[in-house]
PDB file of C-alpha atoms in Angstrom:
ATOM      1  CA  MET Y  20      27.538 -11.835  62.045  1.00 63.00           C
ATOM      2  CA  ALA Y  21      23.993 -10.554  61.674  1.00 71.00           C
ATOM      3  CA  GLU Y  22      21.882 -11.819  58.799  1.00 76.00           C
ATOM      4  CA  PRO Y  23      20.722  -9.052  56.374  1.00 76.00           C
ATOM      5  CA  ALA Y  24      17.075  -8.108  56.616  1.00 77.00           C
ATOM      6  CA  ARG Y  25      14.772  -9.695  54.067  1.00 81.00           C
ATOM      7  CA  ARG Y  26      12.919  -7.358  51.734  1.00 79.00           C
ATOM      8  CA  VAL Y  27       9.186  -7.354  52.159  1.00 76.00           C
ATOM      9  CA  THR Y  28       6.682  -5.988  49.646  1.00 74.00           C
ATOM     10  CA  VAL Y  29       3.671  -4.364  51.225  1.00 72.00           C
ATOM     11  CA  THR Y  30       0.627  -4.017  48.964  1.00 69.00           C
ATOM     12  CA  HIS Y  31      -3.065  -3.544  49.403  1.00 67.00           C
ATOM     13  CA  PRO Y  32      -4.931  -6.833  48.865  1.00 66.00           C
ATOM     14  CA  ARG Y  33      -7.282  -5.295  46.292  1.00 66.00           C
ATOM     15  CA  THR Y  34      -4.555  -4.056  43.950  1.00 63.00           C
ATOM     16  CA  ARG Y  35      -3.269  -5.957  40.917  1.00 57.00           C
ATOM     17  CA  ALA Y  36       0.229  -5.670  42.355  1.00 53.00           C
ATOM     18  CA  ALA Y  37      -0.746  -8.098  45.064  1.00 48.00           C
ATOM     19  CA  ARG Y  38      -1.411 -10.910  42.583  1.00 51.00           C
ATOM     20  CA  PRO Y  39       0.082 -11.309  39.141  1.00 56.00           C
ATOM     21  CA  GLY Y  40      -2.305 -11.189  36.205  1.00 54.00           C
ATOM     22  CA  ARG Y  41      -3.031 -14.258  34.108  1.00 57.00           C
ATOM     23  CA  PRO Y  42      -0.857 -14.167  30.974  1.00 60.00           C
ATOM     24  CA  ASN Y  43      -2.436 -14.361  27.555  1.00 70.00           C
ATOM     25  CA  ALA Y  44      -2.612 -17.916  26.144  1.00 71.00           C
ATOM     26  CA  ALA Y  45      -0.833 -16.980  22.902  1.00 72.00           C
ATOM     27  CA  VAL Y  46       1.949 -15.234  24.803  1.00 76.00           C
ATOM     28  CA  ARG Y  47       2.314 -18.318  26.989  1.00 77.00           C
ATOM     29  CA  ASP Y  48       2.441 -20.517  23.855  1.00 74.00           C
ATOM     30  CA  VAL Y  49       5.279 -18.444  22.407  1.00 75.00           C
ATOM     31  CA  HIS Y  50       7.246 -18.324  25.675  1.00 75.00           C
ATOM     32  CA  GLU Y  51       6.801 -22.020  26.438  1.00 76.00           C
ATOM     33  CA  GLN Y  52       7.560 -22.973  22.820  1.00 77.00           C
ATOM     34  CA  THR Y  53       4.456 -25.077  22.366  1.00 81.00           C
ATOM     35  CA  PRO Y  54       3.601 -26.304  18.844  1.00 83.00           C
ATOM     36  CA  LEU Y  55       1.232 -23.354  18.370  1.00 80.00           C
ATOM     37  CA  GLY Y  56       3.904 -20.948  19.612  1.00 81.00           C
ATOM     38  CA  GLU Y  57       6.355 -22.465  17.131  1.00 86.00           C
ATOM     39  CA  VAL Y  58       3.850 -21.837  14.317  1.00 87.00           C
ATOM     40  CA  TYR Y  59       3.627 -18.172  15.365  1.00 85.00           C
ATOM     41  CA  VAL Y  60       7.410 -17.769  15.482  1.00 87.00           C
ATOM     42  CA  GLU Y  61       7.930 -19.615  12.185  1.00 91.00           C
ATOM     43  CA  ALA Y  62       5.404 -17.312  10.511  1.00 90.00           C
ATOM     44  CA  LEU Y  63       7.358 -14.296  11.767  1.00 90.00           C
ATOM     45  CA  MET Y  64      10.616 -15.829  10.564  1.00 93.00           C
ATOM     46  CA  ARG Y  65       9.130 -16.527   7.091  1.00 95.00           C
ATOM     47  CA  THR Y  66       7.948 -12.930   6.871  1.00 95.00           C
ATOM     48  CA  GLN Y  67      11.381 -11.630   7.868  1.00 95.00           C
ATOM     49  CA  LEU Y  68      13.101 -13.970   5.384  1.00 96.00           C
ATOM     50  CA  ARG Y  69      10.787 -12.844   2.574  1.00 96.00           C
ATOM     51  CA  LEU Y  70      11.602  -9.213   3.388  1.00 96.00           C
ATOM     52  CA  ALA Y  71      15.341  -9.919   3.493  1.00 96.00           C
ATOM     53  CA  LEU Y  72      15.273 -11.655   0.095  1.00 96.00           C
ATOM     54  CA  LEU Y  73      13.265  -8.809  -1.400  1.00 96.00           C
ATOM     55  CA  VAL Y  74      15.712  -6.172  -0.148  1.00 96.00           C
ATOM     56  CA  CYS Y  75      18.683  -8.286  -1.240  1.00 95.00           C
ATOM     57  CA  GLY Y  76      17.250  -8.558  -4.742  1.00 95.00           C
ATOM     58  CA  ALA Y  77      16.487  -4.841  -4.832  1.00 94.00           C
ATOM     59  CA  VAL Y  78      20.119  -4.094  -3.944  1.00 94.00           C
ATOM     60  CA  CYS Y  79      21.884  -6.786  -5.972  1.00 93.00           C
ATOM     61  CA  LEU Y  80      20.096  -6.093  -9.264  1.00 92.00           C
ATOM     62  CA  PRO Y  81      21.319  -2.480  -9.620  1.00 89.00           C
ATOM     63  CA  LEU Y  82      24.774  -3.443  -8.361  1.00 87.00           C
ATOM     64  CA  ALA Y  83      24.966  -6.242 -10.952  1.00 88.00           C
ATOM     65  CA  CYS Y  84      24.167  -3.696 -13.669  1.00 84.00           C
ATOM     66  CA  LEU Y  85      27.078  -1.440 -12.700  1.00 80.00           C
ATOM     67  CA  PRO Y  86      29.695  -3.368 -14.722  1.00 76.00           C
ATOM     68  CA  LEU Y  87      27.499  -3.031 -17.817  1.00 78.00           C
ATOM     69  CA  LEU Y  88      27.216   0.694 -17.210  1.00 72.00           C
ATOM     70  CA  LEU Y  89      30.964   1.025 -16.772  1.00 71.00           C
ATOM     71  CA  LEU Y  90      31.646  -1.080 -19.898  1.00 71.00           C
ATOM     72  CA  GLY Y  91      29.412   1.290 -21.831  1.00 66.00           C
ATOM     73  CA  HIS Y  92      31.471   4.135 -20.413  1.00 59.00           C
ATOM     74  CA  MET Y  93      34.684   2.610 -21.768  1.00 59.00           C
ATOM     75  CA  GLY Y  94      33.702   3.695 -25.274  1.00 57.00           C
ATOM     76  CA  ALA Y  95      33.343   7.307 -24.095  1.00 56.00           C
ATOM     77  CA  PRO Y  96      36.272   9.706 -24.253  1.00 59.00           C
ATOM     78  CA  PRO Y  97      38.644   9.197 -21.324  1.00 62.00           C
ATOM     79  CA  GLY Y  98      38.464  12.837 -20.296  1.00 67.00           C
ATOM     80  CA  VAL Y  99      34.809  12.748 -19.144  1.00 68.00           C
ATOM     81  CA  ARG Y 100      34.807  14.391 -15.718  1.00 69.00           C
ATOM     82  CA  LEU Y 101      32.179  15.898 -13.458  1.00 67.00           C
ATOM     83  CA  TRP Y 102      33.307  18.237 -10.680  1.00 72.00           C
ATOM     84  CA  GLY Y 103      36.893  17.173 -11.331  1.00 73.00           C
ATOM     85  CA  VAL Y 104      36.207  13.491 -10.669  1.00 69.00           C
ATOM     86  CA  GLY Y 105      36.108  10.756 -13.277  1.00 71.00           C
ATOM     87  CA  LEU Y 106      32.647   9.445 -14.168  1.00 68.00           C
ATOM     88  CA  PRO Y 107      33.315   5.832 -13.046  1.00 69.00           C
ATOM     89  CA  TRP Y 108      34.304   7.030  -9.578  1.00 72.00           C
ATOM     90  CA  LEU Y 109      31.138   9.080  -9.280  1.00 71.00           C
ATOM     91  CA  VAL Y 110      29.011   6.125 -10.386  1.00 69.00           C
ATOM     92  CA  LEU Y 111      30.755   3.828  -7.903  1.00 76.00           C
ATOM     93  CA  GLY Y 112      30.895   6.336  -5.094  1.00 78.00           C
ATOM     94  CA  LEU Y 113      27.709   8.235  -4.524  1.00 80.00           C
ATOM     95  CA  PRO Y 114      24.769   6.173  -5.866  1.00 84.00           C
ATOM     96  CA  VAL Y 115      26.011   2.856  -4.491  1.00 87.00           C
ATOM     97  CA  TYR Y 116      26.222   4.131  -0.938  1.00 89.00           C
ATOM     98  CA  VAL Y 117      22.920   5.965  -1.205  1.00 91.00           C
ATOM     99  CA  LEU Y 118      21.320   2.716  -2.428  1.00 91.00           C
ATOM    100  CA  LEU Y 119      22.838   0.676   0.413  1.00 93.00           C
ATOM    101  CA  VAL Y 120      21.878   3.122   3.156  1.00 94.00           C
ATOM    102  CA  THR Y 121      18.355   3.548   1.790  1.00 95.00           C
ATOM    103  CA  ALA Y 122      17.862  -0.213   1.499  1.00 96.00           C
ATOM    104  CA  GLY Y 123      19.146  -0.705   5.048  1.00 95.00           C
ATOM    105  CA  LEU Y 124      16.818   1.926   6.474  1.00 96.00           C
ATOM    106  CA  CYS Y 125      13.826   0.547   4.577  1.00 95.00           C
ATOM    107  CA  TYR Y 126      14.634  -2.985   5.743  1.00 96.00           C
ATOM    108  CA  LEU Y 127      14.962  -1.861   9.350  1.00 95.00           C
ATOM    109  CA  ARG Y 128      11.627  -0.007   9.335  1.00 96.00           C
ATOM    110  CA  ARG Y 129       9.745  -2.900   7.725  1.00 95.00           C
ATOM    111  CA  ALA Y 130      11.339  -5.536   9.990  1.00 94.00           C
ATOM    112  CA  GLU Y 131      10.434  -3.551  13.103  1.00 94.00           C
ATOM    113  CA  ARG Y 132       6.899  -3.100  11.792  1.00 94.00           C
ATOM    114  CA  HIS Y 133       6.586  -6.856  11.225  1.00 93.00           C
ATOM    115  CA  GLU Y 134       7.764  -7.488  14.788  1.00 91.00           C
ATOM    116  CA  ARG Y 135       5.290  -4.947  16.199  1.00 91.00           C
ATOM    117  CA  ASP Y 136       2.480  -6.560  14.218  1.00 91.00           C
ATOM    118  CA  PHE Y 137       3.534  -9.976  15.540  1.00 88.00           C
ATOM    119  CA  VAL Y 138       3.494  -8.771  19.137  1.00 87.00           C
ATOM    120  CA  GLU Y 139       0.094  -7.124  18.677  1.00 87.00           C
ATOM    121  CA  HIS Y 140      -1.282 -10.293  17.083  1.00 83.00           C
ATOM    122  CA  VAL Y 141       0.024 -12.498  19.875  1.00 82.00           C
ATOM    123  CA  HIS Y 142      -1.393 -10.225  22.566  1.00 82.00           C
ATOM    124  CA  ARG Y 143      -4.769 -10.073  20.774  1.00 79.00           C
ATOM    125  CA  SER Y 144      -5.044 -13.846  20.409  1.00 69.00           C
TER     126      SER Y 144
END
């Protein structure tokens, strides 16, 4: 059986494709997990953790206040309805999901921005 032909790359000797470029030292530190690279990654992780705790607090505080709001509603007449739906269901339905989706989108945008900043910083260093 014949052996398959080997692929050969033909390039001009003066092009960058002929020889790979020297990687940035900071990028190499991150990829090789040197102590300096670990400092870079830990800084990114601390930033992401700080953001996660901030978003968690911003979501949990209003959600923790919901029982107090509903307890205050218990003193109201039982027939309070908006658009044919009881007030507690409206309070639990619409604003909670709007809060969760908004917090998730904000978290995603900020986390991606932190990662972009990290990559730019590593490539600049």
